[in-house]
JSON list of C-alpha atoms in Angstrom, two decimals:
[
{"chain": "A", "resi": 91, "resn": "ARG", "atom": "CA", "xyz": [22.44, 17.80, 45.69]},
{"chain": "A", "resi": 92, "resn": "GLN", "atom": "CA", "xyz": [19.87, 17.56, 42.82]},
{"chain": "A", "resi": 93, "resn": "TYR", "atom": "CA", "xyz": [19.26, 20.16, 40.13]},
{"chain": "A", "resi": 94, "resn": "LEU", "atom": "CA", "xyz": [16.08, 21.09, 38.34]},
{"chain": "A", "resi": 95, "resn": "ASN", "atom": "CA", "xyz": [16.34, 23.60, 35.50]},
{"chain": "A", "resi": 96, "resn": "ASP", "atom": "CA", "xyz": [19.92, 24.36, 36.59]},
{"chain": "A", "resi": 97, "resn": "ARG", "atom": "CA", "xyz": [18.81, 25.29, 40.13]},
{"chain": "A", "resi": 98, "resn": "PRO", "atom": "CA", "xyz": [19.71, 23.31, 43.22]},
{"chain": "A", "resi": 99, "resn": "VAL", "atom": "CA", "xyz": [16.80, 21.47, 44.83]},
{"chain": "A", "resi": 100, "resn": "GLU", "atom": "CA", "xyz": [16.80, 19.90, 48.27]},
{"chain": "A", "resi": 101, "resn": "MET", "atom": "CA", "xyz": [15.21, 16.45, 48.25]},
{"chain": "A", "resi": 102, "resn": "SER", "atom": "CA", "xyz": [15.05, 13.60, 50.67]},
{"chain": "A", "resi": 103, "resn": "ASP", "atom": "CA", "xyz": [16.44, 10.27, 49.53]},
{"chain": "A", "resi": 104, "resn": "SER", "atom": "CA", "xyz": [12.97, 8.74, 49.18]},
{"chain": "A", "resi": 105, "resn": "SER", "atom": "CA", "xyz": [11.53, 11.61, 47.12]},
{"chain": "A", "resi": 106, "resn": "SER", "atom": "CA", "xyz": [14.69, 11.70, 45.00]},
{"chain": "A", "resi": 107, "resn": "LYS", "atom": "CA", "xyz": [14.36, 7.99, 44.20]},
{"chain": "A", "resi": 108, "resn": "SER", "atom": "CA", "xyz": [10.68, 8.47, 43.40]},
{"chain": "A", "resi": 109, "resn": "VAL", "atom": "CA", "xyz": [11.43, 11.30, 40.95]},
{"chain": "A", "resi": 110, "resn": "TRP", "atom": "CA", "xyz": [14.21, 9.32, 39.26]},
{"chain": "A", "resi": 111, "resn": "ASN", "atom": "CA", "xyz": [11.95, 6.26, 39.01]},
{"chain": "A", "resi": 112, "resn": "ASP", "atom": "CA", "xyz": [9.23, 8.41, 37.43]},
{"chain": "A", "resi": 113, "resn": "LEU", "atom": "CA", "xyz": [11.74, 9.87, 34.95]},
{"chain": "A", "resi": 114, "resn": "SER", "atom": "CA", "xyz": [12.99, 6.39, 34.12]},
{"chain": "A", "resi": 115, "resn": "ASN", "atom": "CA", "xyz": [9.41, 5.22, 33.47]},
{"chain": "A", "resi": 116, "resn": "ILE", "atom": "CA", "xyz": [8.75, 8.25, 31.27]},
{"chain": "A", "resi": 117, "resn": "ARG", "atom": "CA", "xyz": [11.93, 7.58, 29.26]},
{"chain": "A", "resi": 118, "resn": "GLY", "atom": "CA", "xyz": [10.84, 3.97, 28.81]},
{"chain": "A", "resi": 119, "resn": "LYS", "atom": "CA", "xyz": [7.41, 5.03, 27.58]},
{"chain": "A", "resi": 120, "resn": "LEU", "atom": "CA", "xyz": [8.93, 7.56, 25.18]},
{"chain": "A", "resi": 121, "resn": "THR", "atom": "CA", "xyz": [11.23, 4.88, 23.76]},
{"chain": "A", "resi": 122, "resn": "PHE", "atom": "CA", "xyz": [8.21, 2.58, 23.32]},
{"chain": "A", "resi": 123, "resn": "ILE", "atom": "CA", "xyz": [6.25, 5.35, 21.57]},
{"chain": "A", "resi": 124, "resn": "LYS", "atom": "CA", "xyz": [9.17, 6.15, 19.24]},
{"chain": "A", "resi": 125, "resn": "THR", "atom": "CA", "xyz": [9.53, 2.47, 18.37]},
{"chain": "A", "resi": 126, "resn": "ARG", "atom": "CA", "xyz": [5.79, 2.10, 17.66]},
{"chain": "A", "resi": 127, "resn": "LYS", "atom": "CA", "xyz": [5.86, 5.28, 15.56]},
{"chain": "A", "resi": 128, "resn": "THR", "atom": "CA", "xyz": [8.78, 3.93, 13.50]},
{"chain": "A", "resi": 129, "resn": "ILE", "atom": "CA", "xyz": [7.04, 0.59, 12.97]},
{"chain": "A", "resi": 130, "resn": "PHE", "atom": "CA", "xyz": [3.78, 2.32, 11.95]},
{"chain": "A", "resi": 131, "resn": "HIS", "atom": "CA", "xyz": [5.66, 4.63, 9.58]},
{"chain": "A", "resi": 132, "resn": "ASP", "atom": "CA", "xyz": [7.42, 1.67, 7.93]},
{"chain": "A", "resi": 133, "resn": "VAL", "atom": "CA", "xyz": [4.17, -0.30, 7.57]},
{"chain": "A", "resi": 134, "resn": "PHE", "atom": "CA", "xyz": [2.31, 2.73, 6.18]},
{"chain": "A", "resi": 135, "resn": "ARG", "atom": "CA", "xyz": [5.09, 3.50, 3.69]},
{"chain": "A", "resi": 136, "resn": "ASN", "atom": "CA", "xyz": [4.77, -0.03, 2.31]},
{"chain": "A", "resi": 137, "resn": "MET", "atom": "CA", "xyz": [0.97, -0.02, 2.10]},
{"chain": "A", "resi": 138, "resn": "PRO", "atom": "CA", "xyz": [-0.42, 0.47, -1.43]},
{"chain": "A", "resi": 139, "resn": "THR", "atom": "CA", "xyz": [-1.95, 3.93, -0.90]},
{"chain": "A", "resi": 140, "resn": "LEU", "atom": "CA", "xyz": [-0.88, 5.57, -4.19]},
{"chain": "A", "resi": 141, "resn": "LEU", "atom": "CA", "xyz": [-3.15, 5.53, -7.25]},
{"chain": "A", "resi": 142, "resn": "PRO", "atom": "CA", "xyz": [-0.99, 3.47, -9.66]},
{"chain": "A", "resi": 143, "resn": "VAL", "atom": "CA", "xyz": [-2.02, 5.26, -12.85]},
{"chain": "A", "resi": 144, "resn": "ASP", "atom": "CA", "xyz": [-3.65, 8.56, -13.78]},
{"chain": "A", "resi": 145, "resn": "GLY", "atom": "CA", "xyz": [-6.89, 7.82, -15.59]},
{"chain": "A", "resi": 146, "resn": "PHE", "atom": "CA", "xyz": [-10.61, 7.24, -15.19]},
{"chain": "A", "resi": 147, "resn": "LEU", "atom": "CA", "xyz": [-12.29, 4.63, -13.02]},
{"chain": "A", "resi": 148, "resn": "THR", "atom": "CA", "xyz": [-14.34, 2.56, -15.50]},
{"chain": "A", "resi": 149, "resn": "LEU", "atom": "CA", "xyz": [-15.31, -0.47, -13.44]},
{"chain": "A", "resi": 150, "resn": "ASP", "atom": "CA", "xyz": [-15.62, -0.53, -9.68]},
{"chain": "A", "resi": 151, "resn": "TYR", "atom": "CA", "xyz": [-14.86, -3.26, -7.16]},
{"chain": "A", "resi": 152, "resn": "ASP", "atom": "CA", "xyz": [-17.53, -5.98, -6.75]},
{"chain": "A", "resi": 153, "resn": "THR", "atom": "CA", "xyz": [-19.60, -4.88, -9.72]},
{"chain": "A", "resi": 154, "resn": "TYR", "atom": "CA", "xyz": [-20.50, -7.07, -12.67]},
{"chain": "A", "resi": 155, "resn": "ASN", "atom": "CA", "xyz": [-19.71, -6.59, -16.31]},
{"chain": "A", "resi": 156, "resn": "LYS", "atom": "CA", "xyz": [-21.42, -8.57, -19.07]},
{"chain": "A", "resi": 157, "resn": "HIS", "atom": "CA", "xyz": [-18.90, -11.46, -19.16]},
{"chain": "A", "resi": 158, "resn": "GLU", "atom": "CA", "xyz": [-18.54, -11.72, -15.40]},
{"chain": "A", "resi": 159, "resn": "PHE", "atom": "CA", "xyz": [-22.31, -11.67, -14.90]},
{"chain": "A", "resi": 160, "resn": "LEU", "atom": "CA", "xyz": [-22.67, -14.73, -17.13]},
{"chain": "A", "resi": 161, "resn": "ASN", "atom": "CA", "xyz": [-19.91, -16.50, -15.19]},
{"chain": "A", "resi": 162, "resn": "ARG", "atom": "CA", "xyz": [-21.25, -15.24, -11.83]},
{"chain": "A", "resi": 163, "resn": "GLU", "atom": "CA", "xyz": [-17.80, -13.99, -10.83]},
{"chain": "A", "resi": 164, "resn": "ARG", "atom": "CA", "xyz": [-17.21, -10.85, -8.81]},
{"chain": "A", "resi": 165, "resn": "HIS", "atom": "CA", "xyz": [-14.98, -8.08, -10.07]},
{"chain": "A", "resi": 166, "resn": "ILE", "atom": "CA", "xyz": [-12.36, -8.10, -7.31]},
{"chain": "A", "resi": 167, "resn": "GLY", "atom": "CA", "xyz": [-10.46, -5.00, -8.36]},
{"chain": "A", "resi": 168, "resn": "ILE", "atom": "CA", "xyz": [-10.92, -1.65, -10.01]},
{"chain": "A", "resi": 169, "resn": "ASP", "atom": "CA", "xyz": [-10.34, -0.79, -13.66]},
{"chain": "A", "resi": 170, "resn": "ILE", "atom": "CA", "xyz": [-8.65, 2.49, -14.55]},
{"chain": "A", "resi": 171, "resn": "ALA", "atom": "CA", "xyz": [-8.72, 3.51, -18.22]},
{"chain": "A", "resi": 172, "resn": "ALA", "atom": "CA", "xyz": [-5.91, 5.57, -19.74]},
{"chain": "A", "resi": 173, "resn": "LYS", "atom": "CA", "xyz": [-3.89, 5.81, -22.95]},
{"chain": "A", "resi": 174, "resn": "VAL", "atom": "CA", "xyz": [-1.86, 2.82, -24.03]},
{"chain": "A", "resi": 175, "resn": "GLY", "atom": "CA", "xyz": [1.69, 3.26, -22.77]},
{"chain": "A", "resi": 176, "resn": "THR", "atom": "CA", "xyz": [0.79, 5.34, -19.71]},
{"chain": "A", "resi": 177, "resn": "VAL", "atom": "CA", "xyz": [3.22, 4.59, -16.87]},
{"chain": "A", "resi": 178, "resn": "VAL", "atom": "CA", "xyz": [1.90, 2.27, -14.16]},
{"chain": "A", "resi": 179, "resn": "LYS", "atom": "CA", "xyz": [3.52, 2.97, -10.77]},
{"chain": "A", "resi": 180, "resn": "ALA", "atom": "CA", "xyz": [3.93, 0.86, -7.65]},
{"chain": "A", "resi": 181, "resn": "ALA", "atom": "CA", "xyz": [1.16, 1.82, -5.23]},
{"chain": "A", "resi": 182, "resn": "GLY", "atom": "CA", "xyz": [3.48, 1.17, -2.27]},
{"chain": "A", "resi": 183, "resn": "ASN", "atom": "CA", "xyz": [6.95, -0.08, -1.44]},
{"chain": "A", "resi": 184, "resn": "GLY", "atom": "CA", "xyz": [7.21, -3.80, -2.07]},
{"chain": "A", "resi": 185, "resn": "GLU", "atom": "CA", "xyz": [8.93, -6.84, -3.44]},
{"chain": "A", "resi": 186, "resn": "ILE", "atom": "CA", "xyz": [8.06, -8.05, -6.95]},
{"chain": "A", "resi": 187, "resn": "ILE", "atom": "CA", "xyz": [6.94, -11.64, -6.49]},
{"chain": "A", "resi": 188, "resn": "PHE", "atom": "CA", "xyz": [5.52, -12.17, -10.00]},
{"chain": "A", "resi": 189, "resn": "ALA", "atom": "CA", "xyz": [6.06, -10.33, -13.27]},
{"chain": "A", "resi": 190, "resn": "ASN", "atom": "CA", "xyz": [5.06, -12.30, -16.34]},
{"chain": "A", "resi": 191, "resn": "TRP", "atom": "CA", "xyz": [2.34, -13.02, -18.87]},
{"chain": "A", "resi": 192, "resn": "THR", "atom": "CA", "xyz": [-0.84, -14.91, -17.91]},
{"chain": "A", "resi": 193, "resn": "PRO", "atom": "CA", "xyz": [-3.63, -15.92, -20.33]},
{"chain": "A", "resi": 194, "resn": "GLU", "atom": "CA", "xyz": [-6.48, -14.07, -18.58]},
{"chain": "A", "resi": 195, "resn": "LEU", "atom": "CA", "xyz": [-4.72, -11.03, -17.10]},
{"chain": "A", "resi": 196, "resn": "GLY", "atom": "CA", "xyz": [-2.01, -10.58, -19.72]},
{"chain": "A", "resi": 197, "resn": "ASN", "atom": "CA", "xyz": [1.20, -8.96, -18.53]},
{"chain": "A", "resi": 198, "resn": "LEU", "atom": "CA", "xyz": [0.79, -9.07, -14.76]},
{"chain": "A", "resi": 199, "resn": "VAL", "atom": "CA", "xyz": [2.89, -7.67, -11.91]},
{"chain": "A", "resi": 200, "resn": "ILE", "atom": "CA", "xyz": [2.28, -8.69, -8.29]},
{"chain": "A", "resi": 201, "resn": "LEU", "atom": "CA", "xyz": [3.92, -6.88, -5.38]},
{"chain": "A", "resi": 202, "resn": "TYR", "atom": "CA", "xyz": [4.20, -8.05, -1.77]},
{"chain": "A", "resi": 203, "resn": "HIS", "atom": "CA", "xyz": [4.03, -5.10, 0.63]},
{"chain": "A", "resi": 204, "resn": "GLY", "atom": "CA", "xyz": [4.54, -6.98, 3.88]},
{"chain": "A", "resi": 205, "resn": "ASN", "atom": "CA", "xyz": [1.89, -7.33, 6.56]},
{"chain": "A", "resi": 206, "resn": "ASP", "atom": "CA", "xyz": [0.18, -10.03, 4.38]},
{"chain": "A", "resi": 207, "resn": "THR", "atom": "CA", "xyz": [-0.75, -7.42, 1.72]},
{"chain": "A", "resi": 208, "resn": "PHE", "atom": "CA", "xyz": [-0.37, -7.86, -2.06]},
{"chain": "A", "resi": 209, "resn": "SER", "atom": "CA", "xyz": [-1.19, -5.63, -5.05]},
{"chain": "A", "resi": 210, "resn": "PHE", "atom": "CA", "xyz": [-1.90, -6.84, -8.61]},
{"chain": "A", "resi": 211, "resn": "TYR", "atom": "CA", "xyz": [-1.38, -4.78, -11.80]},
{"chain": "A", "resi": 212, "resn": "ALA", "atom": "CA", "xyz": [-2.93, -6.49, -14.86]},
{"chain": "A", "resi": 213, "resn": "HIS", "atom": "CA", "xyz": [-3.40, -6.08, -18.64]},
{"chain": "A", "resi": 214, "resn": "ASN", "atom": "CA", "xyz": [-0.11, -4.20, -19.10]},
{"chain": "A", "resi": 215, "resn": "LEU", "atom": "CA", "xyz": [1.40, -3.54, -22.51]},
{"chain": "A", "resi": 216, "resn": "ARG", "atom": "CA", "xyz": [4.88, -4.13, -21.13]},
{"chain": "A", "resi": 217, "resn": "ILE", "atom": "CA", "xyz": [6.46, -4.94, -17.79]},
{"chain": "A", "resi": 218, "resn": "LEU", "atom": "CA", "xyz": [9.29, -2.55, -16.90]},
{"chain": "A", "resi": 219, "resn": "LYS", "atom": "CA", "xyz": [10.67, -4.28, -13.82]},
{"chain": "A", "resi": 220, "resn": "THR", "atom": "CA", "xyz": [10.60, -8.03, -13.29]},
{"chain": "A", "resi": 221, "resn": "GLU", "atom": "CA", "xyz": [12.29, -8.56, -9.92]},
{"chain": "A", "resi": 222, "resn": "GLY", "atom": "CA", "xyz": [13.59, -6.91, -6.79]},
{"chain": "A", "resi": 223, "resn": "PHE", "atom": "CA", "xyz": [12.30, -4.23, -4.46]},
{"chain": "A", "resi": 224, "resn": "VAL", "atom": "CA", "xyz": [10.37, -1.21, -5.75]},
{"chain": "A", "resi": 225, "resn": "THR", "atom": "CA", "xyz": [9.47, 2.02, -4.00]},
{"chain": "A", "resi": 226, "resn": "LYS", "atom": "CA", "xyz": [6.09, 3.74, -3.94]},
{"chain": "A", "resi": 227, "resn": "GLY", "atom": "CA", "xyz": [5.65, 5.66, -7.21]},
{"chain": "A", "resi": 228, "resn": "GLU", "atom": "CA", "xyz": [8.35, 3.74, -9.10]},
{"chain": "A", "resi": 229, "resn": "PRO", "atom": "CA", "xyz": [7.39, 2.77, -12.70]},
{"chain": "A", "resi": 230, "resn": "ILE", "atom": "CA", "xyz": [6.73, -0.97, -12.97]},
{"chain": "A", "resi": 231, "resn": "ALA", "atom": "CA", "xyz": [4.79, -1.33, -16.25]},
{"chain": "A", "resi": 232, "resn": "LEU", "atom": "CA", "xyz": [3.15, 0.43, -19.19]},
{"chain": "A", "resi": 233, "resn": "LEU", "atom": "CA", "xyz": [-0.64, 0.36, -19.41]},
{"chain": "A", "resi": 234, "resn": "GLY", "atom": "CA", "xyz": [-2.11, -1.78, -22.14]},
{"chain": "A", "resi": 235, "resn": "SER", "atom": "CA", "xyz": [-4.84, -4.24, -23.06]},
{"chain": "A", "resi": 236, "resn": "SER", "atom": "CA", "xyz": [-3.19, -7.66, -22.82]},
{"chain": "A", "resi": 237, "resn": "GLY", "atom": "CA", "xyz": [-4.91, -10.87, -21.77]},
{"chain": "A", "resi": 238, "resn": "LEU", "atom": "CA", "xyz": [-8.17, -12.60, -22.66]},
{"chain": "A", "resi": 239, "resn": "THR", "atom": "CA", "xyz": [-10.32, -10.67, -20.17]},
{"chain": "A", "resi": 240, "resn": "SER", "atom": "CA", "xyz": [-9.26, -7.19, -21.27]},
{"chain": "A", "resi": 241, "resn": "SER", "atom": "CA", "xyz": [-11.93, -5.09, -22.97]},
{"chain": "A", "resi": 242, "resn": "GLY", "atom": "CA", "xyz": [-9.65, -2.20, -23.96]},
{"chain": "A", "resi": 243, "resn": "PRO", "atom": "CA", "xyz": [-6.72, -0.17, -22.63]},
{"chain": "A", "resi": 244, "resn": "HIS", "atom": "CA", "xyz": [-6.89, -0.07, -18.84]},
{"chain": "A", "resi": 245, "resn": "LEU", "atom": "CA", "xyz": [-5.18, -1.15, -15.65]},
{"chain": "A", "resi": 246, "resn": "HIS", "atom": "CA", "xyz": [-6.96, -3.81, -13.63]},
{"chain": "A", "resi": 247, "resn": "PHE", "atom": "CA", "xyz": [-5.79, -3.19, -10.04]},
{"chain": "A", "resi": 248, "resn": "GLU", "atom": "CA", "xyz": [-6.39, -5.51, -7.09]},
{"chain": "A", "resi": 249, "resn": "ILE", "atom": "CA", "xyz": [-5.34, -5.53, -3.43]},
{"chain": "A", "resi": 250, "resn": "TRP", "atom": "CA", "xyz": [-5.36, -8.71, -1.35]},
{"chain": "A", "resi": 251, "resn": "LYS", "atom": "CA", "xyz": [-5.04, -8.75, 2.44]},
{"chain": "A", "resi": 252, "resn": "ALA", "atom": "CA", "xyz": [-4.63, -12.02, 4.37]},
{"chain": "A", "resi": 253, "resn": "GLY", "atom": "CA", "xyz": [-5.63, -14.05, 1.30]},
{"chain": "A", "resi": 254, "resn": "VAL", "atom": "CA", "xyz": [-8.85, -12.10, 0.66]},
{"chain": "A", "resi": 255, "resn": "PRO", "atom": "CA", "xyz": [-9.48, -9.46, -2.03]},
{"chain": "A", "resi": 256, "resn": "VAL", "atom": "CA", "xyz": [-10.36, -6.03, -0.65]},
{"chain": "A", "resi": 257, "resn": "ASP", "atom": "CA", "xyz": [-11.68, -2.89, -2.31]},
{"chain": "A", "resi": 258, "resn": "PRO", "atom": "CA", "xyz": [-8.59, -0.93, -3.45]},
{"chain": "A", "resi": 259, "resn": "LYS", "atom": "CA", "xyz": [-10.44, 2.32, -2.75]},
{"chain": "A", "resi": 260, "resn": "LYS", "atom": "CA", "xyz": [-10.07, 1.55, 0.97]},
{"chain": "A", "resi": 261, "resn": "PHE", "atom": "CA", "xyz": [-6.30, 1.87, 0.52]},
{"chain": "A", "resi": 262, "resn": "ILE", "atom": "CA", "xyz": [-5.89, 4.51, -2.22]},
{"chain": "A", "resi": 263, "resn": "LEU", "atom": "CA", "xyz": [-5.79, 7.90, -0.52]},
{"chain": "A", "resi": 264, "resn": "ALA", "atom": "CA", "xyz": [-6.66, 9.89, -3.67]},
{"chain": "A", "resi": 265, "resn": "LEU", "atom": "CA", "xyz": [-9.88, 7.88, -4.15]},
{"chain": "A", "resi": 266, "resn": "GLN", "atom": "CA", "xyz": [-10.88, 8.22, -0.50]},
{"chain": "A", "resi": 267, "resn": "SER", "atom": "CA", "xyz": [-10.76, 12.01, -0.69]},
{"chain": "A", "resi": 268, "resn": "ARG", "atom": "CA", "xyz": [-12.95, 11.98, -3.83]},
{"chain": "A", "resi": 269, "resn": "ASN", "atom": "CA", "xyz": [-15.59, 9.85, -2.12]},
{"chain": "A", "resi": 270, "resn": "ASN", "atom": "CA", "xyz": [-15.93, 12.03, 0.99]}
]
């Protein structure tokens, strides 16, 4: 005897097997959906979607400033001006793969977010965390003006996907809502 909603139901063997096969297929599909949802949630949590510093956008992606125009180089990030010492936060969960001084970009932090995605945080006054895993919103540096290419206190922020620079505004949720 089979039950449906706590009531006995008469079923033939063939219809009973069909119902149980259908239920088994549905359970399998639900498990698949839950797994995909978990994977998507984990990937999204790691993606650099948080604006790393509160400030003003002073130079956009793929625009030219005076020095870059002379060198014919693209600006492959965005510049966000703020007060020296403002906290710079990780835009997404990730592993610190570089945190050190470079001549052009000054104190630089690079995070790997998985899924072949990296974020760069340049011209910092000081690096707060030099290794390990960081979570979205965790302080990683203090904003500054270090490096030869800095023109004043700001964060130069880049995102690279599959070895190619991409416009950070395509990732940063706060900037997407301002543009719509």
